[in-house]
Amino acid sequence: MDFTFFLIQALNGVQYGLLLFLIASGLTLIFGIMHVINLAHGAFYMVGAYLVWSLTGVFDSFVVAILAGIVCAAALGWVIERFLVIHLYNRDHLDQVLLTYGLILVLNEVQRMMFGSDVHGVAVPSMVAASIPLTDTLSYPVYRLVLAGVCLALAFAMYWIIQRTRLGMWIRAGAANREMTASLGIDIRRLNALVFAAGTALAAFAGMIAAPLSSVYPGMGDNVIIISFVVVVIGGIGSVKGAFLGALAIGLTDTFGRVLLPEMSSVMVYALMAAVLLWKPNGLFARA
C-alpha cells in the first residue's frame, strides 16, 4: 500500500462524500426550513437514477437527459409538497414518518410497474470515459473527477445562494422563525414548495450522476437515506455547512474503512457519529 493507493482511496472518499452532500443538503434544508422528516428522500435518489437511464435512451445524450431529469424531479417534488407534505406542517413527527414511508412504498411500486425489477446500467459519457494515469499500472477515471468537480461547484453555489442572496435570506429566516418570517410578508408556503422541490432535485441529481458508477436497481435509495441521516446528524440539523463537512468525513471514513478494516467497515461510520455526538450533542454546526 503505497502513496498512489492512498491517493486513489482519498479521491474515492472525497467523491463519495461530495455525492452524499448533494443528498444530505436537501434533507437538512427540508427539515431545517419545513421541520419535516422526509424518509422518502432516498427514493428521490432512485427516481433520479431511473430518470437518467430512461431519458438517455430518449435523447441519446447524457447531459440532456440530466437537464430534463432535473426538471422532472423538481416538478415531482413540487407536486408532492403541494398535495401531500403541505398537510404535515404543525403535525407531530410520527405522522411525517408514516406519510413519507408510505411514499417510499408508492414510489418503489410505481418504479416496478414502469421499469420492472431488472438491474440496468448507464454508460459513462464518451467525452469523460478516459482515465488519468497515476503510475505505469494505475489510473483514475476522469468521470469521477468530473463528478467531484460538479458536486463541489454545486456546494459553493448553494453556499452563495444561502448566504449572499435575498432568497437565501428568506430561507435562513424561515429556518430561524417561520411565524416571524410570514408576518414580514414572505410567502412561506411558496418558500416551502421551492425548498422541497430543490431538495428533491438535488437528491435526484445525485442519483443521476451516480448511475454510471453503479447499477440502477429497485430500492437503491434505501441505504442512501440511512447514511444521509447520519451525515445530517453529524453536521447538525439545518446546517448546510455541517452537511458538507459531515459528508466528507463519512465518505473518507467509509472508503478507508472498507480497505483498511473491512471487518469493521459497516460500523465505522456509526462509531464516528457516536464520537461526534459525545463531543457535540447537537452536531458540529447545529443552529442555536
PDB file of C-alpha atoms in Angstrom:
ATOM      1  CA  MET A   1       0.000   0.000   0.000  1.00  0.00           C
ATOM      2  CA  ASP A   2       1.935   2.985  -1.323  1.00  0.00           C
ATOM      3  CA  PHE A   3       1.158   6.673  -1.725  1.00  0.00           C
ATOM      4  CA  THR A   4      -0.692   6.130  -5.005  1.00  0.00           C
ATOM      5  CA  PHE A   5      -3.014   3.635  -3.339  1.00  0.00           C
ATOM      6  CA  PHE A   6      -3.863   6.094  -0.559  1.00  0.00           C
ATOM      7  CA  LEU A   7      -4.319   8.879  -3.111  1.00  0.00           C
ATOM      8  CA  ILE A   8      -6.845   6.801  -5.054  1.00  0.00           C
ATOM      9  CA  GLN A   9      -8.753   5.928  -1.886  1.00  0.00           C
ATOM     10  CA  ALA A  10      -8.710   9.568  -0.766  1.00  0.00           C
ATOM     11  CA  LEU A  11     -10.093  10.672  -4.133  1.00  0.00           C
ATOM     12  CA  ASN A  12     -12.778   7.982  -3.924  1.00  0.00           C
ATOM     13  CA  GLY A  13     -13.647   9.077  -0.390  1.00  0.00           C
ATOM     14  CA  VAL A  14     -13.929  12.750  -1.326  1.00  0.00           C
ATOM     15  CA  GLN A  15     -16.013  11.914  -4.405  1.00  0.00           C
ATOM     16  CA  TYR A  16     -18.348   9.717  -2.335  1.00  0.00           C
ATOM     17  CA  GLY A  17     -18.584  12.375   0.347  1.00  0.00           C
ATOM     18  CA  LEU A  18     -19.480  15.098  -2.158  1.00  0.00           C
ATOM     19  CA  LEU A  19     -22.167  12.842  -3.619  1.00  0.00           C
ATOM     20  CA  LEU A  20     -23.563  12.289  -0.125  1.00  0.00           C
ATOM     21  CA  PHE A  21     -23.566  16.046   0.390  1.00  0.00           C
ATOM     22  CA  LEU A  22     -25.965  16.564  -2.515  1.00  0.00           C
ATOM     23  CA  ILE A  23     -28.427  14.196  -0.875  1.00  0.00           C
ATOM     24  CA  ALA A  24     -27.910  15.326   2.716  1.00  0.00           C
ATOM     25  CA  SER A  25     -28.050  19.052   1.909  1.00  0.00           C
ATOM     26  CA  GLY A  26     -31.571  18.718   0.549  1.00  0.00           C
ATOM     27  CA  LEU A  27     -32.529  16.585   3.517  1.00  0.00           C
ATOM     28  CA  THR A  28     -31.198  19.065   6.069  1.00  0.00           C
ATOM     29  CA  LEU A  29     -32.817  22.028   4.276  1.00  0.00           C
ATOM     30  CA  ILE A  30     -36.207  20.311   4.200  1.00  0.00           C
ATOM     31  CA  PHE A  31     -36.040  19.549   7.899  1.00  0.00           C
ATOM     32  CA  GLY A  32     -34.436  22.867   8.836  1.00  0.00           C
ATOM     33  CA  ILE A  33     -36.971  25.022   6.960  1.00  0.00           C
ATOM     34  CA  MET A  34     -40.098  22.878   6.925  1.00  0.00           C
ATOM     35  CA  HIS A  35     -39.497  20.775  10.058  1.00  0.00           C
ATOM     36  CA  VAL A  36     -40.495  17.678   8.103  1.00  0.00           C
ATOM     37  CA  ILE A  37     -38.726  14.324   8.435  1.00  0.00           C
ATOM     38  CA  ASN A  38     -38.621  13.061   4.870  1.00  0.00           C
ATOM     39  CA  LEU A  39     -37.889   9.335   4.773  1.00  0.00           C
ATOM     40  CA  ALA A  40     -38.676   9.327   1.043  1.00  0.00           C
ATOM     41  CA  HIS A  41     -35.571  11.365   0.237  1.00  0.00           C
ATOM     42  CA  GLY A  42     -33.648   8.214  -0.678  1.00  0.00           C
ATOM     43  CA  ALA A  43     -36.437   7.224  -3.056  1.00  0.00           C
ATOM     44  CA  PHE A  44     -35.867  10.504  -4.923  1.00  0.00           C
ATOM     45  CA  TYR A  45     -32.251   9.379  -5.412  1.00  0.00           C
ATOM     46  CA  MET A  46     -33.582   6.196  -7.018  1.00  0.00           C
ATOM     47  CA  VAL A  47     -36.026   8.201  -9.141  1.00  0.00           C
ATOM     48  CA  GLY A  48     -33.128  10.273 -10.458  1.00  0.00           C
ATOM     49  CA  ALA A  49     -31.174   7.177 -11.469  1.00  0.00           C
ATOM     50  CA  TYR A  50     -34.148   5.732 -13.344  1.00  0.00           C
ATOM     51  CA  LEU A  51     -34.861   9.094 -14.973  1.00  0.00           C
ATOM     52  CA  VAL A  52     -31.363   9.401 -16.405  1.00  0.00           C
ATOM     53  CA  TRP A  53     -31.399   5.759 -17.535  1.00  0.00           C
ATOM     54  CA  SER A  54     -34.705   6.147 -19.387  1.00  0.00           C
ATOM     55  CA  LEU A  55     -34.116   9.674 -20.727  1.00  0.00           C
ATOM     56  CA  THR A  56     -30.657   8.825 -22.047  1.00  0.00           C
ATOM     57  CA  GLY A  57     -32.375   6.358 -24.368  1.00  0.00           C
ATOM     58  CA  VAL A  58     -34.850   9.038 -25.457  1.00  0.00           C
ATOM     59  CA  PHE A  59     -32.421  11.911 -26.069  1.00  0.00           C
ATOM     60  CA  ASP A  60     -29.274   9.878 -26.776  1.00  0.00           C
ATOM     61  CA  SER A  61     -27.380  12.415 -24.670  1.00  0.00           C
ATOM     62  CA  PHE A  62     -26.360  12.038 -21.025  1.00  0.00           C
ATOM     63  CA  VAL A  63     -26.219  15.797 -20.424  1.00  0.00           C
ATOM     64  CA  VAL A  64     -29.629  16.485 -21.980  1.00  0.00           C
ATOM     65  CA  ALA A  65     -31.072  13.556 -20.022  1.00  0.00           C
ATOM     66  CA  ILE A  66     -29.752  15.057 -16.782  1.00  0.00           C
ATOM     67  CA  LEU A  67     -31.173  18.504 -17.552  1.00  0.00           C
ATOM     68  CA  ALA A  68     -34.575  17.035 -18.411  1.00  0.00           C
ATOM     69  CA  GLY A  69     -34.406  14.774 -15.363  1.00  0.00           C
ATOM     70  CA  ILE A  70     -33.736  17.702 -13.032  1.00  0.00           C
ATOM     71  CA  VAL A  71     -36.833  19.482 -14.336  1.00  0.00           C
ATOM     72  CA  CYS A  72     -38.924  16.314 -13.891  1.00  0.00           C
ATOM     73  CA  ALA A  73     -37.587  15.732 -10.367  1.00  0.00           C
ATOM     74  CA  ALA A  74     -38.212  19.326  -9.292  1.00  0.00           C
ATOM     75  CA  ALA A  75     -41.758  19.115 -10.670  1.00  0.00           C
ATOM     76  CA  LEU A  76     -42.300  15.855  -8.781  1.00  0.00           C
ATOM     77  CA  GLY A  77     -41.084  17.481  -5.573  1.00  0.00           C
ATOM     78  CA  TRP A  78     -43.372  20.473  -6.080  1.00  0.00           C
ATOM     79  CA  VAL A  79     -46.410  18.226  -6.639  1.00  0.00           C
ATOM     80  CA  ILE A  80     -45.614  16.082  -3.588  1.00  0.00           C
ATOM     81  CA  GLU A  81     -45.224  19.161  -1.399  1.00  0.00           C
ATOM     82  CA  ARG A  82     -48.390  20.827  -2.692  1.00  0.00           C
ATOM     83  CA  PHE A  83     -50.646  17.786  -2.325  1.00  0.00           C
ATOM     84  CA  LEU A  84     -49.092  15.665   0.455  1.00  0.00           C
ATOM     85  CA  VAL A  85     -46.377  17.299   2.538  1.00  0.00           C
ATOM     86  CA  ILE A  86     -48.372  20.508   2.976  1.00  0.00           C
ATOM     87  CA  HIS A  87     -50.674  18.610   5.335  1.00  0.00           C
ATOM     88  CA  LEU A  88     -47.761  17.654   7.625  1.00  0.00           C
ATOM     89  CA  TYR A  89     -46.879  21.134   8.861  1.00  0.00           C
ATOM     90  CA  ASN A  90     -47.541  21.522  12.566  1.00  0.00           C
ATOM     91  CA  ARG A  91     -48.151  17.763  12.816  1.00  0.00           C
ATOM     92  CA  ASP A  92     -46.037  15.524  15.014  1.00  0.00           C
ATOM     93  CA  HIS A  93     -43.071  13.651  13.568  1.00  0.00           C
ATOM     94  CA  LEU A  94     -44.855  10.291  13.681  1.00  0.00           C
ATOM     95  CA  ASP A  95     -47.337  11.495  11.062  1.00  0.00           C
ATOM     96  CA  GLN A  96     -44.443  12.705   8.915  1.00  0.00           C
ATOM     97  CA  VAL A  97     -42.633   9.372   9.209  1.00  0.00           C
ATOM     98  CA  LEU A  98     -45.765   7.402   8.324  1.00  0.00           C
ATOM     99  CA  LEU A  99     -46.629   9.501   5.265  1.00  0.00           C
ATOM    100  CA  THR A 100     -43.101   9.657   3.855  1.00  0.00           C
ATOM    101  CA  TYR A 101     -42.572   5.936   4.486  1.00  0.00           C
ATOM    102  CA  GLY A 102     -45.795   5.297   2.595  1.00  0.00           C
ATOM    103  CA  LEU A 103     -44.420   7.489  -0.184  1.00  0.00           C
ATOM    104  CA  ILE A 104     -41.374   5.193  -0.379  1.00  0.00           C
ATOM    105  CA  LEU A 105     -43.669   2.207  -0.926  1.00  0.00           C
ATOM    106  CA  VAL A 106     -45.652   4.056  -3.593  1.00  0.00           C
ATOM    107  CA  LEU A 107     -42.558   5.218  -5.496  1.00  0.00           C
ATOM    108  CA  ASN A 108     -40.984   1.750  -5.323  1.00  0.00           C
ATOM    109  CA  GLU A 109     -44.168   0.153  -6.646  1.00  0.00           C
ATOM    110  CA  VAL A 110     -44.527   2.714  -9.439  1.00  0.00           C
ATOM    111  CA  GLN A 111     -40.906   2.053 -10.388  1.00  0.00           C
ATOM    112  CA  ARG A 112     -41.532  -1.697 -10.596  1.00  0.00           C
ATOM    113  CA  MET A 113     -44.659  -1.170 -12.691  1.00  0.00           C
ATOM    114  CA  MET A 114     -42.855   1.118 -15.138  1.00  0.00           C
ATOM    115  CA  PHE A 115     -39.372  -0.396 -15.310  1.00  0.00           C
ATOM    116  CA  GLY A 116     -39.617  -3.865 -13.770  1.00  0.00           C
ATOM    117  CA  SER A 117     -37.192  -5.430 -11.312  1.00  0.00           C
ATOM    118  CA  ASP A 118     -34.222  -5.812 -13.658  1.00  0.00           C
ATOM    119  CA  VAL A 119     -30.857  -4.220 -12.971  1.00  0.00           C
ATOM    120  CA  HIS A 120     -29.836  -1.590 -15.518  1.00  0.00           C
ATOM    121  CA  GLY A 121     -26.625   0.211 -16.336  1.00  0.00           C
ATOM    122  CA  VAL A 122     -25.863   3.702 -17.594  1.00  0.00           C
ATOM    123  CA  ALA A 123     -22.765   4.143 -19.729  1.00  0.00           C
ATOM    124  CA  VAL A 124     -20.180   6.748 -18.791  1.00  0.00           C
ATOM    125  CA  PRO A 125     -20.376   9.603 -21.344  1.00  0.00           C
ATOM    126  CA  SER A 126     -17.743   9.121 -24.024  1.00  0.00           C
ATOM    127  CA  MET A 127     -16.280  12.612 -23.517  1.00  0.00           C
ATOM    128  CA  VAL A 128     -15.257  11.708 -19.938  1.00  0.00           C
ATOM    129  CA  ALA A 129     -14.734   7.970 -20.340  1.00  0.00           C
ATOM    130  CA  ALA A 130     -10.933   8.195 -20.252  1.00  0.00           C
ATOM    131  CA  SER A 131      -8.616   7.684 -17.292  1.00  0.00           C
ATOM    132  CA  ILE A 132      -5.707   9.735 -15.979  1.00  0.00           C
ATOM    133  CA  PRO A 133      -2.556   7.630 -15.459  1.00  0.00           C
ATOM    134  CA  LEU A 134      -1.125   7.876 -11.957  1.00  0.00           C
ATOM    135  CA  THR A 135       1.585   5.237 -12.350  1.00  0.00           C
ATOM    136  CA  ASP A 136       2.588   2.719 -15.001  1.00  0.00           C
ATOM    137  CA  THR A 137      -0.134   0.354 -13.787  1.00  0.00           C
ATOM    138  CA  LEU A 138      -2.700   2.567 -12.036  1.00  0.00           C
ATOM    139  CA  SER A 139      -5.040   5.211 -13.420  1.00  0.00           C
ATOM    140  CA  TYR A 140      -8.043   7.180 -12.185  1.00  0.00           C
ATOM    141  CA  PRO A 141     -11.312   7.667 -14.111  1.00  0.00           C
ATOM    142  CA  VAL A 142     -11.903  11.154 -15.454  1.00  0.00           C
ATOM    143  CA  TYR A 143     -15.643  10.806 -14.808  1.00  0.00           C
ATOM    144  CA  ARG A 144     -15.075  10.502 -11.056  1.00  0.00           C
ATOM    145  CA  LEU A 145     -13.052  13.721 -11.099  1.00  0.00           C
ATOM    146  CA  VAL A 146     -15.751  15.475 -13.128  1.00  0.00           C
ATOM    147  CA  LEU A 147     -18.405  14.209 -10.709  1.00  0.00           C
ATOM    148  CA  ALA A 148     -16.438  15.559  -7.741  1.00  0.00           C
ATOM    149  CA  GLY A 149     -15.937  18.896  -9.503  1.00  0.00           C
ATOM    150  CA  VAL A 150     -19.640  19.257 -10.293  1.00  0.00           C
ATOM    151  CA  CYS A 151     -20.613  18.430  -6.715  1.00  0.00           C
ATOM    152  CA  LEU A 152     -18.063  20.908  -5.369  1.00  0.00           C
ATOM    153  CA  ALA A 153     -19.334  23.629  -7.703  1.00  0.00           C
ATOM    154  CA  LEU A 154     -22.894  22.975  -6.528  1.00  0.00           C
ATOM    155  CA  ALA A 155     -21.756  23.151  -2.903  1.00  0.00           C
ATOM    156  CA  PHE A 156     -20.207  26.597  -3.458  1.00  0.00           C
ATOM    157  CA  ALA A 157     -23.260  27.737  -5.427  1.00  0.00           C
ATOM    158  CA  MET A 158     -25.553  26.606  -2.630  1.00  0.00           C
ATOM    159  CA  TYR A 159     -23.431  28.425  -0.049  1.00  0.00           C
ATOM    160  CA  TRP A 160     -23.502  31.614  -2.136  1.00  0.00           C
ATOM    161  CA  ILE A 161     -27.265  31.433  -2.626  1.00  0.00           C
ATOM    162  CA  ILE A 162     -27.976  30.842   1.059  1.00  0.00           C
ATOM    163  CA  GLN A 163     -25.517  33.425   2.387  1.00  0.00           C
ATOM    164  CA  ARG A 164     -25.473  36.138  -0.289  1.00  0.00           C
ATOM    165  CA  THR A 165     -28.883  36.369  -1.935  1.00  0.00           C
ATOM    166  CA  ARG A 166     -32.337  37.577  -0.955  1.00  0.00           C
ATOM    167  CA  LEU A 167     -33.701  34.054  -1.428  1.00  0.00           C
ATOM    168  CA  GLY A 168     -31.052  32.750   0.924  1.00  0.00           C
ATOM    169  CA  MET A 169     -32.008  35.391   3.475  1.00  0.00           C
ATOM    170  CA  TRP A 170     -35.618  34.198   3.290  1.00  0.00           C
ATOM    171  CA  ILE A 171     -34.501  30.581   3.693  1.00  0.00           C
ATOM    172  CA  ARG A 172     -32.398  31.423   6.748  1.00  0.00           C
ATOM    173  CA  ALA A 173     -35.226  33.497   8.209  1.00  0.00           C
ATOM    174  CA  GLY A 174     -37.714  30.680   7.635  1.00  0.00           C
ATOM    175  CA  ALA A 175     -35.407  28.236   9.365  1.00  0.00           C
ATOM    176  CA  ALA A 176     -34.989  30.542  12.355  1.00  0.00           C
ATOM    177  CA  ASN A 177     -38.613  31.611  12.854  1.00  0.00           C
ATOM    178  CA  ARG A 178     -41.372  30.635  10.431  1.00  0.00           C
ATOM    179  CA  GLU A 179     -44.073  32.749  12.072  1.00  0.00           C
ATOM    180  CA  MET A 180     -41.976  35.911  12.122  1.00  0.00           C
ATOM    181  CA  THR A 181     -40.933  35.341   8.510  1.00  0.00           C
ATOM    182  CA  ALA A 182     -44.571  35.015   7.436  1.00  0.00           C
ATOM    183  CA  SER A 183     -45.518  38.149   9.372  1.00  0.00           C
ATOM    184  CA  LEU A 184     -42.939  40.116   7.358  1.00  0.00           C
ATOM    185  CA  GLY A 185     -44.856  39.378   4.173  1.00  0.00           C
ATOM    186  CA  ILE A 186     -42.776  36.478   2.875  1.00  0.00           C
ATOM    187  CA  ASP A 187     -44.909  33.747   1.302  1.00  0.00           C
ATOM    188  CA  ILE A 188     -43.791  30.855   3.497  1.00  0.00           C
ATOM    189  CA  ARG A 189     -45.934  28.355   1.573  1.00  0.00           C
ATOM    190  CA  ARG A 190     -44.217  29.214  -1.695  1.00  0.00           C
ATOM    191  CA  LEU A 191     -40.847  29.082   0.079  1.00  0.00           C
ATOM    192  CA  ASN A 192     -41.672  25.613   1.413  1.00  0.00           C
ATOM    193  CA  ALA A 193     -42.610  24.396  -2.065  1.00  0.00           C
ATOM    194  CA  LEU A 194     -39.390  25.818  -3.511  1.00  0.00           C
ATOM    195  CA  VAL A 195     -37.211  24.228  -0.828  1.00  0.00           C
ATOM    196  CA  PHE A 196     -38.869  20.827  -1.176  1.00  0.00           C
ATOM    197  CA  ALA A 197     -38.616  20.926  -4.978  1.00  0.00           C
ATOM    198  CA  ALA A 198     -34.943  21.922  -4.739  1.00  0.00           C
ATOM    199  CA  GLY A 199     -34.227  19.178  -2.194  1.00  0.00           C
ATOM    200  CA  THR A 200     -35.931  16.604  -4.406  1.00  0.00           C
ATOM    201  CA  ALA A 201     -33.960  17.797  -7.439  1.00  0.00           C
ATOM    202  CA  LEU A 202     -30.667  17.598  -5.523  1.00  0.00           C
ATOM    203  CA  ALA A 203     -31.319  14.019  -4.410  1.00  0.00           C
ATOM    204  CA  ALA A 204     -32.421  13.026  -7.907  1.00  0.00           C
ATOM    205  CA  PHE A 205     -29.384  14.722  -9.464  1.00  0.00           C
ATOM    206  CA  ALA A 206     -27.141  12.729  -7.134  1.00  0.00           C
ATOM    207  CA  GLY A 207     -28.806   9.556  -8.394  1.00  0.00           C
ATOM    208  CA  MET A 208     -28.350  10.679 -11.995  1.00  0.00           C
ATOM    209  CA  ILE A 209     -24.621  11.327 -11.803  1.00  0.00           C
ATOM    210  CA  ALA A 210     -24.045   8.238  -9.641  1.00  0.00           C
ATOM    211  CA  ALA A 211     -25.824   5.946 -12.124  1.00  0.00           C
ATOM    212  CA  PRO A 212     -22.784   5.419 -14.410  1.00  0.00           C
ATOM    213  CA  LEU A 213     -20.739   4.336 -11.376  1.00  0.00           C
ATOM    214  CA  SER A 214     -23.228   1.769 -10.127  1.00  0.00           C
ATOM    215  CA  SER A 215     -26.198  -0.224 -11.308  1.00  0.00           C
ATOM    216  CA  VAL A 216     -29.720   1.179 -11.451  1.00  0.00           C
ATOM    217  CA  TYR A 217     -31.990  -1.132  -9.488  1.00  0.00           C
ATOM    218  CA  PRO A 218     -35.154  -1.140  -7.337  1.00  0.00           C
ATOM    219  CA  GLY A 219     -34.753   0.149  -3.799  1.00  0.00           C
ATOM    220  CA  MET A 220     -31.304   1.608  -4.451  1.00  0.00           C
ATOM    221  CA  GLY A 221     -32.140   4.604  -2.280  1.00  0.00           C
ATOM    222  CA  ASP A 222     -32.823   2.602   0.884  1.00  0.00           C
ATOM    223  CA  ASN A 223     -29.210   2.514   2.086  1.00  0.00           C
ATOM    224  CA  VAL A 224     -28.576   6.060   0.889  1.00  0.00           C
ATOM    225  CA  ILE A 225     -31.235   7.561   3.150  1.00  0.00           C
ATOM    226  CA  ILE A 226     -29.732   5.905   6.223  1.00  0.00           C
ATOM    227  CA  ILE A 227     -26.234   7.213   5.589  1.00  0.00           C
ATOM    228  CA  SER A 228     -27.646  10.628   4.649  1.00  0.00           C
ATOM    229  CA  PHE A 229     -29.378  10.919   8.012  1.00  0.00           C
ATOM    230  CA  VAL A 230     -26.036  10.069   9.648  1.00  0.00           C
ATOM    231  CA  VAL A 231     -24.463  12.949   7.708  1.00  0.00           C
ATOM    232  CA  VAL A 232     -27.225  15.341   8.797  1.00  0.00           C
ATOM    233  CA  VAL A 233     -26.896  14.315  12.446  1.00  0.00           C
ATOM    234  CA  ILE A 234     -23.111  14.721  12.406  1.00  0.00           C
ATOM    235  CA  GLY A 235     -23.244  18.100  10.675  1.00  0.00           C
ATOM    236  CA  GLY A 236     -26.117  19.461  12.720  1.00  0.00           C
ATOM    237  CA  ILE A 237     -29.740  19.545  11.634  1.00  0.00           C
ATOM    238  CA  GLY A 238     -30.449  22.513   9.382  1.00  0.00           C
ATOM    239  CA  SER A 239     -26.788  23.314   8.660  1.00  0.00           C
ATOM    240  CA  VAL A 240     -25.647  23.047   5.032  1.00  0.00           C
ATOM    241  CA  LYS A 241     -22.050  23.719   6.087  1.00  0.00           C
ATOM    242  CA  GLY A 242     -22.329  20.915   8.618  1.00  0.00           C
ATOM    243  CA  ALA A 243     -23.766  18.605   5.959  1.00  0.00           C
ATOM    244  CA  PHE A 244     -20.768  19.365   3.726  1.00  0.00           C
ATOM    245  CA  LEU A 245     -18.156  18.584   6.378  1.00  0.00           C
ATOM    246  CA  GLY A 246     -20.124  15.628   7.720  1.00  0.00           C
ATOM    247  CA  ALA A 247     -20.458  14.148   4.231  1.00  0.00           C
ATOM    248  CA  LEU A 248     -16.722  14.425   3.585  1.00  0.00           C
ATOM    249  CA  ALA A 249     -15.962  12.829   6.954  1.00  0.00           C
ATOM    250  CA  ILE A 250     -18.364   9.959   6.270  1.00  0.00           C
ATOM    251  CA  GLY A 251     -17.086   9.497   2.718  1.00  0.00           C
ATOM    252  CA  LEU A 252     -13.458   9.222   3.794  1.00  0.00           C
ATOM    253  CA  THR A 253     -14.247   7.067   6.833  1.00  0.00           C
ATOM    254  CA  ASP A 254     -16.358   4.638   4.825  1.00  0.00           C
ATOM    255  CA  THR A 255     -13.885   4.397   1.927  1.00  0.00           C
ATOM    256  CA  PHE A 256     -10.767   3.862   4.026  1.00  0.00           C
ATOM    257  CA  GLY A 257     -12.686   1.621   6.423  1.00  0.00           C
ATOM    258  CA  ARG A 258     -13.633  -0.777   3.632  1.00  0.00           C
ATOM    259  CA  VAL A 259      -9.987  -1.034   2.568  1.00  0.00           C
ATOM    260  CA  LEU A 260      -8.076  -0.964   5.852  1.00  0.00           C
ATOM    261  CA  LEU A 261     -10.572  -2.557   8.264  1.00  0.00           C
ATOM    262  CA  PRO A 262     -13.102  -4.430   6.105  1.00  0.00           C
ATOM    263  CA  GLU A 263     -14.401  -6.486   9.028  1.00  0.00           C
ATOM    264  CA  MET A 264     -15.375  -3.270  10.855  1.00  0.00           C
ATOM    265  CA  SER A 265     -16.353  -1.125   7.879  1.00  0.00           C
ATOM    266  CA  SER A 266     -20.088  -1.491   8.491  1.00  0.00           C
ATOM    267  CA  VAL A 267     -19.873   0.119  11.934  1.00  0.00           C
ATOM    268  CA  MET A 268     -17.153   2.730  11.468  1.00  0.00           C
ATOM    269  CA  VAL A 269     -19.457   5.491  10.204  1.00  0.00           C
ATOM    270  CA  TYR A 270     -21.797   4.930  13.145  1.00  0.00           C
ATOM    271  CA  ALA A 271     -18.840   4.942  15.526  1.00  0.00           C
ATOM    272  CA  LEU A 272     -17.842   8.296  14.033  1.00  0.00           C
ATOM    273  CA  MET A 273     -21.380   9.604  14.565  1.00  0.00           C
ATOM    274  CA  ALA A 274     -21.341   8.436  18.187  1.00  0.00           C
ATOM    275  CA  ALA A 275     -17.972  10.100  18.782  1.00  0.00           C
ATOM    276  CA  VAL A 276     -19.151  13.402  17.290  1.00  0.00           C
ATOM    277  CA  LEU A 277     -22.360  13.361  19.345  1.00  0.00           C
ATOM    278  CA  LEU A 278     -20.393  12.697  22.530  1.00  0.00           C
ATOM    279  CA  TRP A 279     -18.348  15.799  21.747  1.00  0.00           C
ATOM    280  CA  LYS A 280     -21.134  17.924  20.222  1.00  0.00           C
ATOM    281  CA  PRO A 281     -24.569  16.510  21.163  1.00  0.00           C
ATOM    282  CA  ASN A 282     -26.371  18.681  18.581  1.00  0.00           C
ATOM    283  CA  GLY A 283     -23.909  18.081  15.753  1.00  0.00           C
ATOM    284  CA  LEU A 284     -20.951  20.102  14.522  1.00  0.00           C
ATOM    285  CA  PHE A 285     -22.859  23.180  13.335  1.00  0.00           C
ATOM    286  CA  ALA A 286     -26.335  22.932  14.812  1.00  0.00           C
ATOM    287  CA  ARG A 287     -28.320  26.150  14.778  1.00  0.00           C
ATOM    288  CA  ALA A 288     -28.522  27.902  18.097  1.00  0.00           C
TER     289      ALA A 288
END
